[in-house]
Amino acid sequence: MRPVRTLSVIGTGYLGATHAACMAELGFRVVGVDTDPGRVTDLAAGRLPFVEPDLQPLLSRHVASGRLTFTTSVADAAAADVHFLCVGTPQLPDGPGADLSALRGAVAALTPHLSRPCLVVGKSTVPVGTAAELAETLRRDAPGARLAWSPEFLREGHAVTDTLHPDRLVFGLAGGPDDPAARADLATLRAVYRTVLDAGVPEVLADLPTAELVKTAANSFLATKISFINAMAELCEAAGADVTVLAGALALDDRIGGRFLAPGLGFGGGCLPKDIRAFAARAEELGAGAALGFLREVDAINLRRRERAAAMVLAELGDAPAGRRVAVLGAAFKPGSDDVRDSPALDVAAALHRRGVAVCVYDPEAVPAARRVRPELTYAGSVAEACAGAEVVLLATEWPQFRELDPVELAAAVARPVVVDARHALPAPRWRAAGWRHLAPGRPAGRTPVAPAA
Ligand code: UGA
C-alpha cells in the first residue's frame, strides 16, 4: 500500500468543512474543494461560515499551519491519495427523492484529474445503489481510482466530537474479503482512520449497498423514535395524560432508552426530514415500498407537531389573531447550530405570520440565516426585544439560555404572561409561580407532574 499523506474533501458544507478540519487534526494534508467562491474565501481565511462549536480552533490552527487549504479548483485535488465526497444531497425540488446532481457533478469534475491510483470515499447520504453507479463511472472514466463508501454520522452542534470520536466507522467496500483490490482499499481506510481506530472505535465492514443503507436506516430509526414519542403526545392530549412523565418512564427501560425520545416540536434540519422521504422513495423504486410505508406516517406525525404548536398559539389569541404580537424564541432547527433548513421553529413562525399574527423571532445564532430564508418575518436582537408587548411567547428551539430565562423579569415585558413551551424546555412550576400560563404540547394545562420528568 502506498502511504496516505494528502486527502481531498469535495464539498465544504457542515459535513465537509468539519471533515476537512478533523482530517488535518489527524495529521494529513487536506485540500477542501467547493464550487462556492464565497465559502472558499471564508474557509481559506480561517473563517467558519456557520456555527459549529469546537470547529473554529481546528480550522484556524490548520489553515495557519498550511496543512489545510481550500480551493474552487478541483484540479488542486489531483495529488490526493484519498478523495472524500462530502457534497449535499438535498430533497429534489419537485419530489421526495434525493437530488444527486451535486454528487454526480463532483464525481464528473474529479475524474479527469484522477490519473494516479487513489481511493474515492463517499460520505454523503445517498439512496442505496448510488455507490454502485459511481463505481461504474470511475471504472469507465478513471480506471486507477477505486470507490469505497463510509457514511458520516455526525450531528450538527457536536460535529467535531462525532468525527474524531464516532460510535463506529462503517467501511463499505467494492469487493469481498478475498478481493485483493478491496483489501487494499480497506488498508487505505484504516491508514486514514488509524488514530480513531486505535482509540477503540469499532469498525464495521460491509459491501457498498449495506454501507449506504446503514446511514439511511440510522436516520430513519432516530426519526421514528422521535415521531413515536410525539404520537404519544397526541394521545396524551386526547386522554388528558402527560407525555413528559410517560417519556421519562419509558426512558428508564434500558431497551428503550431516553435518547431521541424528547417530545415537542419534532425533527427538522437538513438530514432527518429529507432522508426519510428519500429512503421511502428509493424503496418504492426497488419494489419494496411497503417495507418503508411507515416512514410516511413518521413524517406526517412530525409535521402535525408544527401545526399543533401553531394551533396552541392561535387558540390563545382567540378569533382575531391578525396584528396580535407573538414572540418566537428560536429559529435554528436545534440548539448549538445556526442551521435553519426545514426548521420547525421557523415553519411555525411563518404559519403564524400567514394568519396575520405580528411575529417577532429571536435566536442567539440563527437570525442572519433565518432572515435570508424568511425575510417576511420580523427579527429581534434579544429575548426582551422579541417579547416586548407579546401576548404569547412560543419557545420553539431549546437553547440553554432560554431554559434559564427569569420568568419574573420576562412577565414584566410581555402584554400577557402566556408561554407555549413547545420543546418542554422550561421549568413549568417556576413559570407558573411567576404568574405565567404555561402550556406545552402533550401535557395537561396547569397540571404539575407529581415527580419531575427526566
Ligand atoms: C442527524 C443525525 O442525528 C446524525 O447522526 C446524522 O449524521 C445527521 O442527521 C446527518 O444525516 O448528517 P442532525 O440533523 O445534526 O443529525 O440533528 P439531530 O441531533 O439528529 O436532531 C434532528 C432534529 O430532531 C432536531 O430538529 C431536534 O430538535 C429533533 N429532536 C431530536 C427531537 O425533536 N427530539 C429528540 O428527542 C431529539
mmCIF file of N, CA, C and O in Angstrom, residues 53-138:
data_model
loop_
_atom_site.group_PDB
_atom_site.id
_atom_site.type_symbol
_atom_site.label_atom_id
_atom_site.label_comp_id
_atom_site.label_asym_id
_atom_site.label_seq_id
_atom_site.Cartn_x
_atom_site.Cartn_y
_atom_site.Cartn_z
ATOM 1 N N PRO A 53 -19.799 24.458 17.309
ATOM 2 C CA PRO A 53 -18.904 24.532 18.459
ATOM 3 C C PRO A 53 -17.646 23.684 18.239
ATOM 4 O O PRO A 53 -17.726 22.607 17.659
ATOM 5 N N ASP A 54 -16.510 24.179 18.677
ATOM 6 C CA ASP A 54 -15.207 23.477 18.649
ATOM 7 C C ASP A 54 -14.548 23.402 17.272
ATOM 8 O O ASP A 54 -13.421 22.908 17.161
ATOM 9 N N LEU A 55 -15.230 23.822 16.220
ATOM 10 C CA LEU A 55 -14.616 23.688 14.895
ATOM 11 C C LEU A 55 -13.664 24.856 14.591
ATOM 12 O O LEU A 55 -12.632 24.652 13.936
ATOM 13 N N GLN A 56 -14.007 26.047 15.061
ATOM 14 C CA GLN A 56 -13.189 27.222 14.731
ATOM 15 C C GLN A 56 -11.709 27.052 15.117
ATOM 16 O O GLN A 56 -10.832 27.321 14.293
ATOM 17 N N PRO A 57 -11.404 26.560 16.340
ATOM 18 C CA PRO A 57 -9.979 26.429 16.680
ATOM 19 C C PRO A 57 -9.238 25.481 15.748
ATOM 20 O O PRO A 57 -8.087 25.753 15.370
ATOM 21 N N LEU A 58 -9.879 24.387 15.341
ATOM 22 C CA LEU A 58 -9.229 23.434 14.424
ATOM 23 C C LEU A 58 -8.971 24.091 13.073
ATOM 24 O O LEU A 58 -7.889 23.962 12.492
ATOM 25 N N LEU A 59 -9.994 24.795 12.590
ATOM 26 C CA LEU A 59 -9.860 25.460 11.286
ATOM 27 C C LEU A 59 -8.724 26.479 11.352
ATOM 28 O O LEU A 59 -7.846 26.486 10.483
ATOM 29 N N SER A 60 -8.731 27.315 12.366
ATOM 30 C CA SER A 60 -7.710 28.373 12.485
ATOM 31 C C SER A 60 -6.320 27.751 12.533
ATOM 32 O O SER A 60 -5.405 28.173 11.812
ATOM 33 N N ARG A 61 -6.178 26.734 13.376
ATOM 34 C CA ARG A 61 -4.854 26.140 13.583
ATOM 35 C C ARG A 61 -4.303 25.546 12.295
ATOM 36 O O ARG A 61 -3.164 25.796 11.915
ATOM 37 N N HIS A 62 -5.127 24.805 11.576
ATOM 38 C CA HIS A 62 -4.593 24.071 10.437
ATOM 39 C C HIS A 62 -4.513 24.923 9.173
ATOM 40 O O HIS A 62 -3.657 24.668 8.324
ATOM 41 N N VAL A 63 -5.357 25.945 9.077
ATOM 42 C CA VAL A 63 -5.184 26.901 7.967
ATOM 43 C C VAL A 63 -3.885 27.665 8.199
ATOM 44 O O VAL A 63 -3.081 27.851 7.274
ATOM 45 N N ALA A 64 -3.646 28.082 9.439
ATOM 46 C CA ALA A 64 -2.435 28.859 9.754
ATOM 47 C C ALA A 64 -1.177 28.036 9.479
ATOM 48 O O ALA A 64 -0.175 28.563 8.970
ATOM 49 N N SER A 65 -1.229 26.743 9.772
ATOM 50 C CA SER A 65 -0.022 25.921 9.575
ATOM 51 C C SER A 65 0.183 25.557 8.100
ATOM 52 O O SER A 65 1.230 25.046 7.726
ATOM 53 N N GLY A 66 -0.825 25.802 7.281
ATOM 54 C CA GLY A 66 -0.725 25.460 5.859
ATOM 55 C C GLY A 66 -1.101 24.024 5.557
ATOM 56 O O GLY A 66 -1.096 23.581 4.410
ATOM 57 N N ARG A 67 -1.472 23.263 6.589
ATOM 58 C CA ARG A 67 -1.830 21.855 6.369
ATOM 59 C C ARG A 67 -3.201 21.727 5.714
ATOM 60 O O ARG A 67 -3.515 20.735 5.061
ATOM 61 N N LEU A 68 -4.032 22.760 5.934
ATOM 62 C CA LEU A 68 -5.404 22.731 5.431
ATOM 63 C C LEU A 68 -5.613 23.895 4.468
ATOM 64 O O LEU A 68 -5.465 25.059 4.846
ATOM 65 N N THR A 69 -5.917 23.577 3.213
ATOM 66 C CA THR A 69 -6.140 24.633 2.215
ATOM 67 C C THR A 69 -7.510 24.428 1.567
ATOM 68 O O THR A 69 -8.083 23.340 1.629
ATOM 69 N N PHE A 70 -8.000 25.494 0.955
ATOM 70 C CA PHE A 70 -9.311 25.428 0.299
ATOM 71 C C PHE A 70 -9.202 26.030 -1.085
ATOM 72 O O PHE A 70 -8.425 26.971 -1.306
ATOM 73 N N THR A 71 -9.978 25.494 -2.010
ATOM 74 C CA THR A 71 -9.876 25.935 -3.404
ATOM 75 C C THR A 71 -11.216 25.720 -4.114
ATOM 76 O O THR A 71 -12.015 24.877 -3.693
ATOM 77 N N THR A 72 -11.410 26.478 -5.184
ATOM 78 C CA THR A 72 -12.574 26.193 -6.040
ATOM 79 C C THR A 72 -12.175 25.294 -7.209
ATOM 80 O O THR A 72 -13.033 24.848 -7.971
ATOM 81 N N SER A 73 -10.868 25.054 -7.336
ATOM 82 C CA SER A 73 -10.392 24.293 -8.492
ATOM 83 C C SER A 73 -10.151 22.829 -8.125
ATOM 84 O O SER A 73 -9.225 22.512 -7.366
ATOM 85 N N VAL A 74 -10.960 21.959 -8.694
ATOM 86 C CA VAL A 74 -10.838 20.543 -8.365
ATOM 87 C C VAL A 74 -9.480 19.989 -8.834
ATOM 88 O O VAL A 74 -8.981 18.996 -8.283
ATOM 89 N N ALA A 75 -8.852 20.667 -9.783
ATOM 90 C CA ALA A 75 -7.514 20.244 -10.252
ATOM 91 C C ALA A 75 -6.517 20.268 -9.101
ATOM 92 O O ALA A 75 -5.566 19.470 -9.066
ATOM 93 N N ASP A 76 -6.750 21.147 -8.125
ATOM 94 C CA ASP A 76 -5.831 21.235 -6.977
ATOM 95 C C ASP A 76 -5.908 19.993 -6.088
ATOM 96 O O ASP A 76 -5.083 19.823 -5.194
ATOM 97 N N ALA A 77 -6.931 19.162 -6.329
ATOM 98 C CA ALA A 77 -7.083 17.941 -5.527
ATOM 99 C C ALA A 77 -6.399 16.749 -6.191
ATOM 100 O O ALA A 77 -6.366 15.654 -5.625
ATOM 101 N N ALA A 78 -5.840 16.961 -7.375
ATOM 102 C CA ALA A 78 -5.359 15.828 -8.186
ATOM 103 C C ALA A 78 -4.315 14.982 -7.465
ATOM 104 O O ALA A 78 -4.254 13.763 -7.659
ATOM 105 N N ALA A 79 -3.517 15.601 -6.623
ATOM 106 C CA ALA A 79 -2.416 14.856 -5.998
ATOM 107 C C ALA A 79 -2.845 14.060 -4.770
ATOM 108 O O ALA A 79 -2.020 13.345 -4.185
ATOM 109 N N ALA A 80 -4.107 14.152 -4.380
ATOM 110 C CA ALA A 80 -4.529 13.484 -3.139
ATOM 111 C C ALA A 80 -4.536 11.967 -3.295
ATOM 112 O O ALA A 80 -4.828 11.438 -4.374
ATOM 113 N N ASP A 81 -4.234 11.289 -2.191
ATOM 114 C CA ASP A 81 -4.273 9.828 -2.188
ATOM 115 C C ASP A 81 -5.698 9.320 -1.968
ATOM 116 O O ASP A 81 -6.066 8.240 -2.431
ATOM 117 N N VAL A 82 -6.464 10.099 -1.207
ATOM 118 C CA VAL A 82 -7.856 9.738 -0.911
ATOM 119 C C VAL A 82 -8.723 10.971 -1.118
ATOM 120 O O VAL A 82 -8.359 12.071 -0.691
ATOM 121 N N HIS A 83 -9.864 10.786 -1.781
ATOM 122 C CA HIS A 83 -10.803 11.893 -2.024
ATOM 123 C C HIS A 83 -12.108 11.578 -1.309
ATOM 124 O O HIS A 83 -12.735 10.539 -1.574
ATOM 125 N N PHE A 84 -12.528 12.456 -0.413
ATOM 126 C CA PHE A 84 -13.802 12.263 0.290
ATOM 127 C C PHE A 84 -14.904 13.068 -0.395
ATOM 128 O O PHE A 84 -14.752 14.273 -0.605
ATOM 129 N N LEU A 85 -16.001 12.401 -0.703
ATOM 130 C CA LEU A 85 -17.150 13.082 -1.313
ATOM 131 C C LEU A 85 -18.099 13.505 -0.190
ATOM 132 O O LEU A 85 -18.697 12.653 0.467
ATOM 133 N N CYS A 86 -18.207 14.813 0.006
ATOM 134 C CA CYS A 86 -18.998 15.330 1.137
ATOM 135 C C CYS A 86 -20.047 16.340 0.679
ATOM 136 O O CYS A 86 -20.491 17.170 1.465
ATOM 137 N N VAL A 87 -20.450 16.283 -0.581
ATOM 138 C CA VAL A 87 -21.407 17.279 -1.073
ATOM 139 C C VAL A 87 -22.818 16.956 -0.581
ATOM 140 O O VAL A 87 -23.130 15.819 -0.204
ATOM 141 N N GLY A 88 -23.673 17.958 -0.618
ATOM 142 C CA GLY A 88 -25.043 17.808 -0.135
ATOM 143 C C GLY A 88 -25.903 16.980 -1.087
ATOM 144 O O GLY A 88 -25.665 16.957 -2.302
ATOM 145 N N THR A 89 -26.884 16.292 -0.515
ATOM 146 C CA THR A 89 -27.851 15.529 -1.317
ATOM 147 C C THR A 89 -29.245 15.934 -0.829
ATOM 148 O O THR A 89 -29.926 15.146 -0.165
ATOM 149 N N PRO A 90 -29.667 17.170 -1.132
ATOM 150 C CA PRO A 90 -30.942 17.662 -0.598
ATOM 151 C C PRO A 90 -32.125 16.981 -1.270
ATOM 152 O O PRO A 90 -31.963 16.190 -2.209
ATOM 153 N N GLN A 91 -33.318 17.304 -0.790
ATOM 154 C CA GLN A 91 -34.531 16.770 -1.418
ATOM 155 C C GLN A 91 -34.714 17.438 -2.781
ATOM 156 O O GLN A 91 -34.420 18.629 -2.955
ATOM 157 N N LEU A 92 -35.186 16.674 -3.746
ATOM 158 C CA LEU A 92 -35.499 17.237 -5.061
ATOM 159 C C LEU A 92 -36.558 18.322 -4.908
ATOM 160 O O LEU A 92 -37.445 18.209 -4.064
ATOM 161 N N PRO A 93 -36.483 19.383 -5.727
ATOM 162 C CA PRO A 93 -37.474 20.450 -5.566
ATOM 163 C C PRO A 93 -38.902 19.986 -5.856
ATOM 164 O O PRO A 93 -39.850 20.539 -5.325
ATOM 165 N N ASP A 94 -39.035 18.930 -6.670
ATOM 166 C CA ASP A 94 -40.384 18.542 -7.096
ATOM 167 C C ASP A 94 -40.739 17.104 -6.736
ATOM 168 O O ASP A 94 -41.530 16.453 -7.412
ATOM 169 N N GLY A 95 -40.140 16.584 -5.664
ATOM 170 C CA GLY A 95 -40.479 15.206 -5.290
ATOM 171 C C GLY A 95 -39.757 14.800 -4.025
ATOM 172 O O GLY A 95 -38.935 15.553 -3.505
ATOM 173 N N PRO A 96 -40.067 13.596 -3.517
ATOM 174 C CA PRO A 96 -39.482 13.175 -2.238
ATOM 175 C C PRO A 96 -38.047 12.644 -2.351
ATOM 176 O O PRO A 96 -37.358 12.515 -1.342
ATOM 177 N N GLY A 97 -37.592 12.327 -3.560
ATOM 178 C CA GLY A 97 -36.282 11.694 -3.732
ATOM 179 C C GLY A 97 -35.140 12.659 -3.456
ATOM 180 O O GLY A 97 -35.330 13.859 -3.248
ATOM 181 N N ALA A 98 -33.911 12.092 -3.445
ATOM 182 C CA ALA A 98 -32.716 12.906 -3.203
ATOM 183 C C ALA A 98 -32.199 13.485 -4.518
ATOM 184 O O ALA A 98 -32.212 12.808 -5.552
ATOM 185 N N ASP A 99 -31.751 14.709 -4.450
ATOM 186 C CA ASP A 99 -31.156 15.371 -5.609
ATOM 187 C C ASP A 99 -29.658 15.038 -5.626
ATOM 188 O O ASP A 99 -28.895 15.520 -4.787
ATOM 189 N N LEU A 100 -29.267 14.200 -6.568
ATOM 190 C CA LEU A 100 -27.870 13.742 -6.624
ATOM 191 C C LEU A 100 -27.039 14.551 -7.613
ATOM 192 O O LEU A 100 -25.905 14.166 -7.933
ATOM 193 N N SER A 101 -27.577 15.666 -8.101
ATOM 194 C CA SER A 101 -26.856 16.385 -9.162
ATOM 195 C C SER A 101 -25.510 16.899 -8.666
ATOM 196 O O SER A 101 -24.519 16.842 -9.404
ATOM 197 N N ALA A 102 -25.441 17.386 -7.413
ATOM 198 C CA ALA A 102 -24.157 17.906 -6.910
ATOM 199 C C ALA A 102 -23.147 16.767 -6.781
ATOM 200 O O ALA A 102 -21.961 16.936 -7.101
ATOM 201 N N LEU A 103 -23.622 15.606 -6.335
ATOM 202 C CA LEU A 103 -22.717 14.464 -6.153
ATOM 203 C C LEU A 103 -22.202 13.970 -7.511
ATOM 204 O O LEU A 103 -20.988 13.768 -7.706
ATOM 205 N N ARG A 104 -23.128 13.803 -8.449
ATOM 206 C CA ARG A 104 -22.691 13.336 -9.778
ATOM 207 C C ARG A 104 -21.781 14.387 -10.416
ATOM 208 O O ARG A 104 -20.791 14.054 -11.075
ATOM 209 N N GLY A 105 -22.109 15.651 -10.204
ATOM 210 C CA GLY A 105 -21.286 16.741 -10.757
ATOM 211 C C GLY A 105 -19.881 16.717 -10.154
ATOM 212 O O GLY A 105 -18.896 16.923 -10.871
ATOM 213 N N ALA A 106 -19.802 16.444 -8.867
ATOM 214 C CA ALA A 106 -18.488 16.418 -8.211
ATOM 215 C C ALA A 106 -17.638 15.286 -8.777
ATOM 216 O O ALA A 106 -16.444 15.463 -9.060
ATOM 217 N N VAL A 107 -18.262 14.118 -8.969
ATOM 218 C CA VAL A 107 -17.502 12.975 -9.500
ATOM 219 C C VAL A 107 -17.086 13.253 -10.951
ATOM 220 O O VAL A 107 -15.940 12.975 -11.342
ATOM 221 N N ALA A 108 -17.995 13.857 -11.721
ATOM 222 C CA ALA A 108 -17.660 14.175 -13.121
ATOM 223 C C ALA A 108 -16.514 15.185 -13.190
ATOM 224 O O ALA A 108 -15.635 15.087 -14.056
ATOM 225 N N ALA A 109 -16.504 16.135 -12.258
ATOM 226 C CA ALA A 109 -15.433 17.144 -12.253
ATOM 227 C C ALA A 109 -14.112 16.531 -11.808
ATOM 228 O O ALA A 109 -13.036 16.919 -12.274
ATOM 229 N N LEU A 110 -14.205 15.552 -10.898
ATOM 230 C CA LEU A 110 -12.992 14.969 -10.316
ATOM 231 C C LEU A 110 -12.306 13.990 -11.265
ATOM 232 O O LEU A 110 -11.071 13.970 -11.372
ATOM 233 N N THR A 111 -13.083 13.162 -11.955
ATOM 234 C CA THR A 111 -12.497 12.032 -12.700
ATOM 235 C C THR A 111 -11.391 12.432 -13.692
ATOM 236 O O THR A 111 -10.375 11.728 -13.746
ATOM 237 N N PRO A 112 -11.518 13.555 -14.427
ATOM 238 C CA PRO A 112 -10.417 13.862 -15.363
ATOM 239 C C PRO A 112 -9.078 14.077 -14.657
ATOM 240 O O PRO A 112 -8.019 13.997 -15.282
ATOM 241 N N HIS A 113 -9.134 14.351 -13.333
ATOM 242 C CA HIS A 113 -7.885 14.633 -12.605
ATOM 243 C C HIS A 113 -7.339 13.408 -11.881
ATOM 244 O O HIS A 113 -6.311 13.484 -11.223
ATOM 245 N N LEU A 114 -8.028 12.272 -12.009
ATOM 246 C CA LEU A 114 -7.608 11.080 -11.262
ATOM 247 C C LEU A 114 -6.701 10.214 -12.125
ATOM 248 O O LEU A 114 -7.052 9.097 -12.503
ATOM 249 N N SER A 115 -5.524 10.737 -12.422
ATOM 250 C CA SER A 115 -4.638 9.989 -13.312
ATOM 251 C C SER A 115 -3.763 9.009 -12.547
ATOM 252 O O SER A 115 -3.174 8.106 -13.123
ATOM 253 N N ARG A 116 -3.665 9.174 -11.233
ATOM 254 C CA ARG A 116 -2.857 8.238 -10.441
ATOM 255 C C ARG A 116 -3.771 7.373 -9.565
ATOM 256 O O ARG A 116 -4.917 7.749 -9.299
ATOM 257 N N PRO A 117 -3.276 6.227 -9.098
ATOM 258 C CA PRO A 117 -4.121 5.363 -8.279
ATOM 259 C C PRO A 117 -4.570 6.100 -7.011
ATOM 260 O O PRO A 117 -3.770 6.775 -6.361
ATOM 261 N N CYS A 118 -5.834 5.982 -6.681
ATOM 262 C CA CYS A 118 -6.352 6.684 -5.499
ATOM 263 C C CYS A 118 -7.660 6.016 -5.063
ATOM 264 O O CYS A 118 -8.218 5.185 -5.782
ATOM 265 N N LEU A 119 -8.107 6.412 -3.875
ATOM 266 C CA LEU A 119 -9.384 5.897 -3.366
ATOM 267 C C LEU A 119 -10.351 7.063 -3.216
ATOM 268 O O LEU A 119 -10.012 8.076 -2.595
ATOM 269 N N VAL A 120 -11.537 6.914 -3.787
ATOM 270 C CA VAL A 120 -12.608 7.902 -3.627
ATOM 271 C C VAL A 120 -13.564 7.332 -2.577
ATOM 272 O O VAL A 120 -14.020 6.190 -2.706
ATOM 273 N N VAL A 121 -13.823 8.102 -1.529
ATOM 274 C CA VAL A 121 -14.654 7.608 -0.417
ATOM 275 C C VAL A 121 -15.907 8.471 -0.306
ATOM 276 O O VAL A 121 -15.817 9.664 -0.045
ATOM 277 N N GLY A 122 -17.053 7.846 -0.499
ATOM 278 C CA GLY A 122 -18.315 8.572 -0.371
ATOM 279 C C GLY A 122 -18.699 8.723 1.087
ATOM 280 O O GLY A 122 -18.666 7.752 1.845
ATOM 281 N N LYS A 123 -19.048 9.953 1.491
ATOM 282 C CA LYS A 123 -19.545 10.184 2.852
ATOM 283 C C LYS A 123 -20.955 10.776 2.828
ATOM 284 O O LYS A 123 -21.660 10.752 3.837
ATOM 285 N N SER A 124 -21.357 11.340 1.701
ATOM 286 C CA SER A 124 -22.685 11.941 1.607
ATOM 287 C C SER A 124 -23.758 10.873 1.842
ATOM 288 O O SER A 124 -23.539 9.685 1.582
ATOM 289 N N THR A 125 -24.938 11.323 2.305
ATOM 290 C CA THR A 125 -26.062 10.392 2.484
ATOM 291 C C THR A 125 -26.749 10.201 1.140
ATOM 292 O O THR A 125 -27.168 11.175 0.516
ATOM 293 N N VAL A 126 -26.847 8.940 0.691
ATOM 294 C CA VAL A 126 -27.335 8.689 -0.674
ATOM 295 C C VAL A 126 -28.352 7.551 -0.702
ATOM 296 O O VAL A 126 -28.337 6.680 0.171
ATOM 297 N N PRO A 127 -29.211 7.547 -1.701
ATOM 298 C CA PRO A 127 -30.098 6.389 -1.893
ATOM 299 C C PRO A 127 -29.262 5.157 -2.226
ATOM 300 O O PRO A 127 -28.267 5.262 -2.960
ATOM 301 N N VAL A 128 -29.666 4.018 -1.651
ATOM 302 C CA VAL A 128 -28.904 2.795 -1.891
ATOM 303 C C VAL A 128 -28.836 2.517 -3.405
ATOM 304 O O VAL A 128 -29.824 2.676 -4.117
ATOM 305 N N GLY A 129 -27.641 2.160 -3.850
ATOM 306 C CA GLY A 129 -27.417 1.929 -5.280
ATOM 307 C C GLY A 129 -26.583 3.038 -5.913
ATOM 308 O O GLY A 129 -26.007 2.853 -6.980
ATOM 309 N N THR A 130 -26.493 4.173 -5.232
ATOM 310 C CA THR A 130 -25.727 5.293 -5.777
ATOM 311 C C THR A 130 -24.237 4.938 -5.880
ATOM 312 O O THR A 130 -23.572 5.263 -6.859
ATOM 313 N N ALA A 131 -23.720 4.267 -4.855
ATOM 314 C CA ALA A 131 -22.290 3.936 -4.855
ATOM 315 C C ALA A 131 -21.949 3.035 -6.037
ATOM 316 O O ALA A 131 -20.922 3.217 -6.701
ATOM 317 N N ALA A 132 -22.827 2.074 -6.317
ATOM 318 C CA ALA A 132 -22.568 1.171 -7.445
ATOM 319 C C ALA A 132 -22.519 1.968 -8.749
ATOM 320 O O ALA A 132 -21.666 1.719 -9.621
ATOM 321 N N GLU A 133 -23.424 2.932 -8.860
ATOM 322 C CA GLU A 133 -23.441 3.776 -10.071
ATOM 323 C C GLU A 133 -22.129 4.576 -10.185
ATOM 324 O O GLU A 133 -21.517 4.638 -11.259
ATOM 325 N N LEU A 134 -21.683 5.148 -9.059
ATOM 326 C CA LEU A 134 -20.461 5.962 -9.103
ATOM 327 C C LEU A 134 -19.227 5.086 -9.328
ATOM 328 O O LEU A 134 -18.278 5.501 -10.010
ATOM 329 N N ALA A 135 -19.252 3.867 -8.784
ATOM 330 C CA ALA A 135 -18.130 2.945 -9.007
ATOM 331 C C ALA A 135 -18.002 2.646 -10.501
ATOM 332 O O ALA A 135 -16.891 2.575 -11.061
ATOM 333 N N GLU A 136 -19.137 2.512 -11.152
ATOM 334 C CA GLU A 136 -19.150 2.254 -12.592
ATOM 335 C C GLU A 136 -18.582 3.458 -13.359
ATOM 336 O O GLU A 136 -17.784 3.305 -14.294
ATOM 337 N N THR A 137 -18.969 4.658 -12.926
ATOM 338 C CA THR A 137 -18.436 5.885 -13.546
ATOM 339 C C THR A 137 -16.915 5.908 -13.435
ATOM 340 O O THR A 137 -16.212 6.221 -14.404
ATOM 341 N N LEU A 138 -16.412 5.578 -12.238
ATOM 342 C CA LEU A 138 -14.954 5.600 -12.045
ATOM 343 C C LEU A 138 -14.272 4.542 -12.910
ATOM 344 O O LEU A 138 -13.238 4.800 -13.529
#
